[in-house]
XYZ file of C-alpha atoms in Angstrom:
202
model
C 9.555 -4.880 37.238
C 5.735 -3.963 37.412
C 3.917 -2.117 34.566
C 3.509 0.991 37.084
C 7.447 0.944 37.682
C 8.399 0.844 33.852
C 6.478 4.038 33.467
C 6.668 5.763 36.566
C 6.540 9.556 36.210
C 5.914 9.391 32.411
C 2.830 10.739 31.014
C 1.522 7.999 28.176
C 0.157 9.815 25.634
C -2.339 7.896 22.705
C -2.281 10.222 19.655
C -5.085 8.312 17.699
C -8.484 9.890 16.957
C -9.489 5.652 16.724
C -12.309 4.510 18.971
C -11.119 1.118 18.760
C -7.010 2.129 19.214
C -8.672 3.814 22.772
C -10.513 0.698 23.705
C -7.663 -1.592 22.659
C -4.525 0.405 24.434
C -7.113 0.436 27.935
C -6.785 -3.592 27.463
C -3.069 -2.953 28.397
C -4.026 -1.608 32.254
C -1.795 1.397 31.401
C -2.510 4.582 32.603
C -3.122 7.127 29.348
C -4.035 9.783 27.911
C -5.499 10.952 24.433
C -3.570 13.667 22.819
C -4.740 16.289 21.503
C -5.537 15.930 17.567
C -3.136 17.497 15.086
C -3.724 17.382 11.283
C -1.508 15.661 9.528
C -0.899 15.256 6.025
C -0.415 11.139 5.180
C 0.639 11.170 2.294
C 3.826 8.986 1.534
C 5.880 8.293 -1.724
C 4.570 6.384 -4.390
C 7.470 4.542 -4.525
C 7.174 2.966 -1.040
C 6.723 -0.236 -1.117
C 3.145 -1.146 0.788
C 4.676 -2.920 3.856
C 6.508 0.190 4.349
C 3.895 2.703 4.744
C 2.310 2.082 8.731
C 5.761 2.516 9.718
C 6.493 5.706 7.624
C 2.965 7.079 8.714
C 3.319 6.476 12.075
C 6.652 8.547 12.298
C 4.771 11.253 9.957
C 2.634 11.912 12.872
C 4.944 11.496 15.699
C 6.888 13.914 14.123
C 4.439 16.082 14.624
C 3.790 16.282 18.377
C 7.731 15.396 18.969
C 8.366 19.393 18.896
C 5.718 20.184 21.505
C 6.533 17.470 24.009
C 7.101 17.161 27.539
C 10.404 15.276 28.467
C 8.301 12.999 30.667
C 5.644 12.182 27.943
C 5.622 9.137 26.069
C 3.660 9.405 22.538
C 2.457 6.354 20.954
C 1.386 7.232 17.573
C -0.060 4.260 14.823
C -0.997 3.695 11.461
C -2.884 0.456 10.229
C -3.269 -0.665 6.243
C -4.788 -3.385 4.019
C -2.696 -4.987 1.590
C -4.210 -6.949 -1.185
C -2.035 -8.082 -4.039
C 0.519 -5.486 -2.962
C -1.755 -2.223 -3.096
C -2.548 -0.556 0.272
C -5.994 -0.208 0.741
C -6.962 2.732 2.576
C -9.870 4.108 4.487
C -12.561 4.110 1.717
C -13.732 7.643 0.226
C -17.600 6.536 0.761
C -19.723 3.775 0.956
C -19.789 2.456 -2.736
C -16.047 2.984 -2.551
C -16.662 0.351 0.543
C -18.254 -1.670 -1.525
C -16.004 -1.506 -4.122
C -13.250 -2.381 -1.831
C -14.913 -5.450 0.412
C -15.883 -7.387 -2.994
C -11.891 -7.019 -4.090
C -11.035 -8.890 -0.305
C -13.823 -11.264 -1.137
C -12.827 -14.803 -1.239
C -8.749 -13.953 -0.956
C -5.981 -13.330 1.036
C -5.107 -10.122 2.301
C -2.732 -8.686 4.685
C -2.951 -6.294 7.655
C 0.022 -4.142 8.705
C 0.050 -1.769 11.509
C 2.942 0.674 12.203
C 3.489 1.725 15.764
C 6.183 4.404 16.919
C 6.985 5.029 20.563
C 8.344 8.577 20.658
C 10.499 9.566 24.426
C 12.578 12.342 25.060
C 15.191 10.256 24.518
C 14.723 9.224 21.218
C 12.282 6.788 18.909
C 11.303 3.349 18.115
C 9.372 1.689 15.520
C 8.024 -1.569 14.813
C 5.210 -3.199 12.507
C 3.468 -6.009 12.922
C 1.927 -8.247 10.104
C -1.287 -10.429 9.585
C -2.920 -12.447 7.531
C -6.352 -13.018 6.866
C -8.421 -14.909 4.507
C -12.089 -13.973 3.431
C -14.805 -16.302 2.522
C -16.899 -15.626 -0.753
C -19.337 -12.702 0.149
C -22.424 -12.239 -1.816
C -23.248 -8.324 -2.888
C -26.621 -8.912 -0.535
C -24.116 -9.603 2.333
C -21.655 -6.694 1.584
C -24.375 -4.193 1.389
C -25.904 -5.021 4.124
C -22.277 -4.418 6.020
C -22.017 -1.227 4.280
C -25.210 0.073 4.881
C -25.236 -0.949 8.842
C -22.349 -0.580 9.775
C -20.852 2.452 7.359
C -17.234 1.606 7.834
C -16.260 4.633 5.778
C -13.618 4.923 8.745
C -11.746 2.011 8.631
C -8.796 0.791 6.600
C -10.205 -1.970 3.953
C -13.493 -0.973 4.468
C -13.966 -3.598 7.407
C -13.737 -3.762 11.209
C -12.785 -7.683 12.362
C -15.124 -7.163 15.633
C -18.052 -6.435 13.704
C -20.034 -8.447 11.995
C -18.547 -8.994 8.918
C -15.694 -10.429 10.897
C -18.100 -13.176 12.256
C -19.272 -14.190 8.979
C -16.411 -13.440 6.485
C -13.486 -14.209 8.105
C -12.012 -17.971 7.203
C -8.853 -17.789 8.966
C -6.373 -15.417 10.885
C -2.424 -15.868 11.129
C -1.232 -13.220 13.381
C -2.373 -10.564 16.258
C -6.058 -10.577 16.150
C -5.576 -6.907 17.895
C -3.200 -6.062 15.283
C -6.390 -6.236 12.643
C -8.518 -4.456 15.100
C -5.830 -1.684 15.032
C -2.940 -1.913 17.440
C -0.345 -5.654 18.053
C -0.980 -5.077 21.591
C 1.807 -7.686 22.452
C 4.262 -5.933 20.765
C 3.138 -2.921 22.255
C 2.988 -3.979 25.643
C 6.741 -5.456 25.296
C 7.852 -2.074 23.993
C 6.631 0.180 26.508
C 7.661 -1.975 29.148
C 10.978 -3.410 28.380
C 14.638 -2.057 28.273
C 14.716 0.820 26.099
C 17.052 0.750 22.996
C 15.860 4.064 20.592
C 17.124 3.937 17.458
C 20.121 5.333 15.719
C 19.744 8.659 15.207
C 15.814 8.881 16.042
C-alpha cells in the first residue's frame, strides 16, 4: 500500500509550534497541515518517573484538540525531553539557565526521549522513542559562544543536534538521530502508515 493510500481522505494534522518538528514531519513526503496553536498547561506529576513524561505530555495536548476534531483528521501531537541522571531537563528559562544546563551535559551521558501520540476518530496511540548521546568536555568559552549565537532558549536541554554545538560536542549517538532533533521519524512513519491497532480504551 502507498503512503497516499494509507491516508487517503484524512486530513494530517501537526500540532507543534516546532520549526524543526515542521521541517522534520515534511521529510516524511506526507501531505500536512499545522494546527492551529492551543495553550496547554504541561505540567505533569512529580511523581512521574522522567521516561514517562513525552508520552504523558503528548496525550496532555492531544487531549486538547481531540474535542474539536474532524472524524477524518489525524492529529499528531509530540513532546521531546533531556534526561540526565534521571531529571528531565526542560526548555531552559533564559540564557544563563542555558548555560547552566549545557555545562551539566558536558562531558556525560544523557538521554533524549520523545513522546509521540497519533490521535483518529477512532481512537489513540502512543509510543516513545529513546536515545542516547554522549557529550565531549566543553569549555565555558565554547558554551557561551553557543548560547550567545544561537539562543536556544527554545529547545529542550538547551541544545539543538543540527546546530553547531552538535558538530563539535557530540561524541557519539545510539538511537534516531531525528528523534534528538525532535520527532523518531521511523517510528512515525510506521505508525501512520501501518495497520491501525488504537489502544484500549483511548
Amino acid at each position: 500500500m502507498s503512503v497516499k493510500d494509507s491516508l487517503q481522505g484524512k486530513r494530517v494534522l501537526l500540532a507543534s509550534a516546532s520549526p524543526r518538528r515542521r521541517e522534520l514531519m515534511a521529510m516524511l513526503d506526507i501531505p500536512f497541515e499545522i494546527a492551529p496553536t492551543i495553550e496547554v498547561d504541561e505540567s505533569y506529576p512529580a511523581d512521574l518517573p522522567a521516561e514517562e513524561v513525552p508520552v504523558y505530555l503528548s496525550r496532555l495536548k492531544a487531549d486538547a484538540y481531540r474535542a474539536g476534531m474532524q472524524p477524518y483528521e489525524v492529529i499528531i501531537t509530540a513532546d521531546t525531553v533531556v534526561i540526565l541522571d534521571g531529571k528531565v531537563l526542560g526548555k531552559p528559562a533564559d540564557l544563563d539557565d542555558a548555560r547552566r544546563m549545557l555545562a551539566e551535559l558536558s562531558g556525560k551521558v544523557h538521554t533524549v526521549v520523545t513522546g509521540v501520540t497519533i490521535t483518529r476518530a477512532e481512537g489513540q496511540t502512543s509510543f516513545s522513542a529513546t536515545t542516547e548521546v554522549e557529550f565531549a568536555e566543553l569549555t565555558p568559552e565554547e558554551i557561551d559562544h553557543y548560547v550567545t549565537v544561537y539562543r536556544p532558549i527554545d529547545k529542550a536541554g538547551a541544545y539543538g543536534i543540527q546546530e553547531w554545538i552538535g558538530a563539535i560536542a557530540i561524541r557519539s549517538i545510539r538511537g534516531s538521530y531525528y528523534n534528538v532533533m525532535g520527532l523518531p521519524l521511523h517510528r512515525l512513519y510506521q505508525a501512520l502508515t501501518g495497520p491501525q491497532t488504537p489502544e484500549a480504551g483511548a
